[in-house]
Short mmCIF file of C-alpha atoms in Angstrom, two decimals:
data_model
loop_
_atom_site.label_atom_id
_atom_site.label_comp_id
_atom_site.label_asym_id
_atom_site.label_seq_id
_atom_site.Cartn_x
_atom_site.Cartn_y
_atom_site.Cartn_z
CA GLN A 1226 33.61 -20.25 -0.09
CA TYR A 1227 32.74 -16.72 0.69
CA ALA A 1228 31.22 -17.68 3.90
CA MET A 1229 34.10 -19.83 5.05
CA ARG A 1230 36.44 -17.00 4.24
CA HIS A 1231 34.47 -15.01 6.75
CA VAL A 1232 34.73 -17.70 9.27
CA LYS A 1233 38.52 -18.12 8.74
CA ASN A 1234 39.58 -14.43 8.29
CA TYR A 1235 37.02 -12.54 10.26
CA GLY A 1236 35.74 -14.93 12.92
CA LEU A 1237 32.25 -15.24 11.76
CA THR A 1238 30.28 -17.74 14.01
CA ARG A 1239 27.31 -19.79 13.36
CA GLU A 1240 25.57 -18.07 16.35
CA GLN A 1241 26.22 -14.66 14.53
CA LEU A 1242 24.97 -16.02 11.17
CA ALA A 1243 21.91 -17.49 12.82
CA GLN A 1244 20.47 -13.99 13.55
CA ILE A 1245 19.62 -13.46 9.87
CA ALA A 1246 17.46 -16.70 9.95
CA LEU A 1247 15.98 -15.89 13.40
CA THR A 1248 15.19 -12.35 12.56
CA GLY A 1249 13.43 -13.49 9.31
CA ARG A 1250 11.42 -16.17 11.12
CA ALA A 1251 10.30 -13.83 13.90
CA ASN A 1252 9.18 -11.35 11.20
CA ALA A 1253 7.57 -14.02 9.25
CA LEU A 1254 5.36 -14.85 12.05
CA ARG A 1255 3.91 -11.40 11.89
CA ASN A 1256 3.27 -11.72 8.15
CA PRO A 1257 -0.03 -13.54 7.28
CA ARG A 1258 1.27 -14.18 3.86
CA ALA A 1259 4.46 -15.88 4.94
CA MET A 1260 5.20 -19.46 4.10
CA VAL A 1261 6.74 -20.45 7.40
CA ARG A 1262 4.55 -20.43 10.35
CA GLU A 1263 6.55 -21.84 13.23
CA PRO A 1264 8.84 -20.01 15.45
CA LEU A 1265 12.72 -20.77 15.32
CA SER A 1266 15.07 -21.10 18.32
CA MET A 1267 18.84 -20.77 18.24
CA GLU A 1268 19.03 -24.49 19.55
CA GLU A 1269 16.85 -25.48 16.57
CA TYR A 1270 19.07 -23.58 14.15
CA LEU A 1271 22.32 -25.00 15.49
CA ALA A 1272 20.88 -28.56 15.44
CA ALA A 1273 19.73 -28.25 11.73
CA ARG A 1274 21.47 -30.36 9.14
CA LEU A 1275 24.63 -28.80 7.61
CA ILE A 1276 24.47 -28.34 3.74
CA SER A 1277 27.72 -26.65 3.05
CA THR A 1278 29.61 -25.46 6.11
CA PRO A 1279 28.95 -23.06 7.67
CA LEU A 1280 25.49 -22.96 6.10
CA CYS A 1281 22.72 -25.29 7.42
CA LEU A 1282 19.30 -26.03 6.03
CA LEU A 1283 17.93 -23.04 7.56
CA ASP A 1284 20.33 -20.78 5.96
CA CYS A 1285 18.74 -21.62 2.54
CA ASP A 1286 15.55 -19.94 1.17
CA ARG A 1287 11.96 -21.47 0.78
CA TYR A 1288 10.76 -22.02 -2.71
CA THR A 1289 7.19 -20.82 -3.21
CA ASP A 1290 4.75 -20.36 -6.18
CA ALA A 1291 3.74 -16.92 -4.77
CA SER A 1292 4.04 -13.93 -7.05
CA THR A 1293 4.71 -10.22 -6.76
CA VAL A 1294 3.64 -7.22 -9.10
CA LEU A 1295 5.73 -3.94 -9.28
CA ILE A 1296 4.64 -1.00 -11.25
CA VAL A 1297 7.42 1.45 -12.23
CA SER A 1298 6.32 4.64 -13.65
CA ALA A 1299 7.48 8.18 -14.69
CA GLY A 1300 6.90 10.82 -12.23
CA ASP A 1301 4.65 12.74 -14.81
CA SER A 1302 2.15 9.84 -14.66
CA LEU A 1303 1.53 10.12 -10.93
CA ASP A 1304 -1.82 11.86 -11.50
CA GLU A 1305 -3.22 8.41 -12.71
CA VAL A 1306 -1.85 6.59 -9.59
CA ARG A 1307 -4.48 6.15 -6.64
CA CYS A 1308 -2.05 4.62 -4.05
CA THR A 1309 0.72 6.51 -2.35
CA PRO A 1310 3.73 6.33 -4.77
CA VAL A 1311 7.27 5.61 -3.35
CA ARG A 1312 10.03 7.30 -5.26
CA ILE A 1313 13.27 5.56 -6.37
CA ALA A 1314 16.08 7.71 -5.22
CA ALA A 1315 18.91 5.61 -6.68
CA MET A 1316 19.70 2.44 -8.00
CA ALA A 1317 22.96 0.31 -8.99
CA GLY A 1318 23.97 -3.21 -10.19
CA SER A 1319 26.90 -5.10 -11.50
CA VAL A 1320 27.68 -8.56 -12.86
CA GLU A 1321 30.95 -10.36 -11.98
CA ARG A 1322 32.59 -11.83 -14.84
CA HIS A 1323 33.88 -14.63 -12.73
CA SER A 1324 31.74 -17.65 -11.56
CA TRP A 1325 30.90 -18.24 -7.96
CA ASP A 1326 34.21 -19.79 -6.93
CA GLN A 1327 36.52 -17.48 -8.88
CA GLY A 1328 35.80 -13.91 -7.97
CA GLU A 1329 37.80 -12.32 -5.03
CA TRP A 1330 34.78 -10.21 -3.89
CA MET A 1331 31.05 -10.80 -4.53
CA ALA A 1332 29.23 -8.42 -6.86
CA ASN A 1333 27.15 -6.91 -3.99
CA TYR A 1334 30.38 -5.11 -2.79
CA PRO A 1335 30.92 -2.80 -5.81
CA THR A 1336 27.25 -2.45 -6.28
CA GLY A 1337 26.86 -1.23 -2.62
CA ALA A 1338 29.65 1.28 -3.10
CA ASP A 1339 28.21 2.49 -6.42
CA LEU A 1340 24.72 3.08 -4.96
CA TRP A 1341 25.92 5.83 -2.71
CA LYS A 1342 27.46 7.67 -5.67
CA GLN A 1343 24.03 8.12 -7.19
CA THR A 1344 22.40 9.84 -4.33
CA ASP A 1345 22.77 12.33 -1.42
CA TYR A 1346 21.49 9.93 1.02
CA THR A 1347 23.94 8.05 3.19
CA ALA A 1348 23.78 4.78 5.16
CA ALA A 1349 22.78 6.89 8.18
CA ASP A 1350 19.44 8.03 6.52
CA VAL A 1351 18.22 4.45 6.07
CA ASP A 1352 15.29 3.39 8.06
CA THR A 1353 15.08 -0.25 7.18
CA VAL A 1354 16.95 -2.79 4.77
CA GLN A 1355 15.31 -5.57 2.88
CA LEU A 1356 18.37 -7.71 1.91
CA TYR A 1357 18.47 -10.63 -0.46
CA ASP A 1358 18.70 -13.91 1.64
CA GLY A 1359 18.77 -16.52 -1.04
CA PHE A 1360 21.38 -17.75 1.60
CA SER A 1361 21.56 -16.03 4.91
CA PHE A 1362 25.20 -15.17 4.39
CA LEU A 1363 24.23 -12.90 1.46
CA ALA A 1364 22.32 -10.62 3.70
CA LEU A 1365 25.23 -10.22 6.08
CA THR A 1366 27.55 -9.36 3.15
CA TRP A 1367 24.90 -6.74 1.77
CA LEU A 1368 25.26 -4.87 5.32
CA GLU A 1369 28.97 -4.80 4.70
CA ALA A 1370 28.74 -3.82 0.99
CA LEU A 1371 26.35 -0.88 1.71
CA GLY A 1372 28.49 0.55 4.44
CA PHE A 1373 26.61 -0.26 7.52
CA CYS A 1374 29.68 -1.93 8.95
CA GLU A 1375 33.23 -2.60 7.73
CA VAL A 1376 34.19 -5.61 5.68
CA GLY A 1377 34.43 -8.46 7.93
CA GLU A 1378 32.50 -6.99 10.69
CA GLY A 1379 29.05 -8.26 9.51
CA GLY A 1380 28.92 -11.09 12.10
CA ARG A 1381 29.64 -8.71 14.99
CA PHE A 1382 27.22 -6.08 13.50
CA ILE A 1383 24.22 -8.49 13.83
CA GLU A 1384 25.32 -10.36 16.96
CA GLY A 1385 22.63 -10.89 19.37
CA GLY A 1386 20.02 -9.83 16.84
CA THR A 1387 18.80 -6.63 18.60
CA ARG A 1388 20.17 -4.13 15.97
CA ILE A 1389 18.34 -5.84 13.01
CA ALA A 1390 15.06 -6.53 15.00
CA LEU A 1391 11.75 -5.07 14.03
CA ASP A 1392 12.29 -2.59 16.89
CA GLY A 1393 16.18 -2.19 16.32
CA GLU A 1394 18.02 0.53 14.79
CA LEU A 1395 18.05 -1.05 11.22
CA PRO A 1396 15.16 -3.48 10.93
CA LEU A 1397 16.09 -6.37 8.38
CA ASN A 1398 13.69 -8.30 6.15
CA THR A 1399 10.55 -7.21 8.03
CA PHE A 1400 8.41 -9.52 6.02
CA GLY A 1401 10.40 -12.53 6.85
CA GLY A 1402 12.66 -12.52 3.87
CA GLN A 1403 13.04 -15.41 1.60
CA LEU A 1404 13.97 -17.72 4.54
CA GLY A 1405 10.77 -17.09 6.15
CA ALA A 1406 8.28 -15.75 3.79
CA GLY A 1407 9.25 -17.59 0.72
CA ARG A 1408 11.40 -16.93 -2.34
CA LEU A 1409 10.34 -14.54 -4.98
CA HIS A 1410 13.66 -13.97 -6.77
CA GLY A 1411 14.22 -10.67 -4.99
CA PHE A 1412 10.88 -8.97 -5.84
CA GLY A 1413 9.71 -9.55 -2.08
CA PHE A 1414 12.21 -7.06 -0.85
CA ALA A 1415 11.15 -4.35 -3.24
CA HIS A 1416 7.50 -5.10 -2.38
CA GLU A 1417 8.21 -4.95 1.34
CA SER A 1418 10.01 -1.64 1.04
CA VAL A 1419 7.00 -0.15 -0.48
CA VAL A 1420 4.74 -1.59 2.18
CA GLN A 1421 6.94 -0.29 5.14
CA LEU A 1422 7.30 3.31 3.49
CA ARG A 1423 3.57 3.44 3.01
CA GLY A 1424 2.96 2.43 6.73
CA GLN A 1425 0.92 -0.56 5.68
CA GLY A 1426 2.91 -3.29 7.38
CA GLY A 1427 0.39 -4.00 10.09
CA GLU A 1428 1.75 -6.10 12.90
CA ARG A 1429 5.20 -6.06 11.16
CA GLN A 1430 5.31 -2.23 10.57
CA ILE A 1431 8.48 -0.77 11.85
CA PRO A 1432 8.03 2.09 14.49
CA GLY A 1433 8.01 5.80 13.57
CA ASP A 1434 7.59 7.11 10.15
CA PRO A 1435 10.17 5.42 7.78
CA LYS A 1436 11.24 7.45 4.79
CA VAL A 1437 14.23 5.49 3.31
CA ALA A 1438 14.43 1.88 2.51
CA ILE A 1439 16.78 -0.20 0.65
CA ALA A 1440 16.00 -3.35 -1.27
CA THR A 1441 18.49 -5.61 -2.85
CA SER A 1442 18.67 -8.73 -5.03
CA GLY A 1443 21.37 -11.20 -5.69
CA GLY A 1444 24.81 -10.58 -4.40
CA GLY A 1445 27.02 -13.42 -5.61
CA PRO A 1446 28.05 -13.15 -9.29
CA LEU A 1447 25.52 -10.49 -9.87
CA ALA A 1448 23.87 -7.72 -7.73
#
């Protein structure tokens, strides 16, 4: 229902939405641990079976039995850590009391706004975004919720895919996301943020010296 509202009210097209899946797949091919190993074209995306308009099969994440380990520690314990630590500057979250089809806005919108209240960083400081793509549309709405574009402008923001490509101004889901690398219930996004900020991405490492990343999970009734 949320995706159809973007289609009806804001003009979201399937070609625009496809950029989430196409970007994830291109990055997955650079990730030796990714689940999906075949390239994806726009023609293949548009020909895929529709599941619930406007979402097709390729807008749905891939289940896997992989796992992720994250160690979160207080700063005064860093003397015991051998690897390069990545500091958490801010976090936010919310749970929408309504179910999927009752809330007017998904939970990621208040969460995104609240995040910036916890830090002096702004959207302009972010070097890469690892955004939850249980369905491709969720990643698009996170871009709006976090203020990278206005509400309703997500489709136009990613149109053509260059802005969110590995060498673009806002690299998205550089490990392939859950559409390409496999679903890890959101933990994969935190893991990839650490990989990128440590400069350990290998073939998928974004250019320059990234300092700030955002990782998200959920986005519907909870975020």
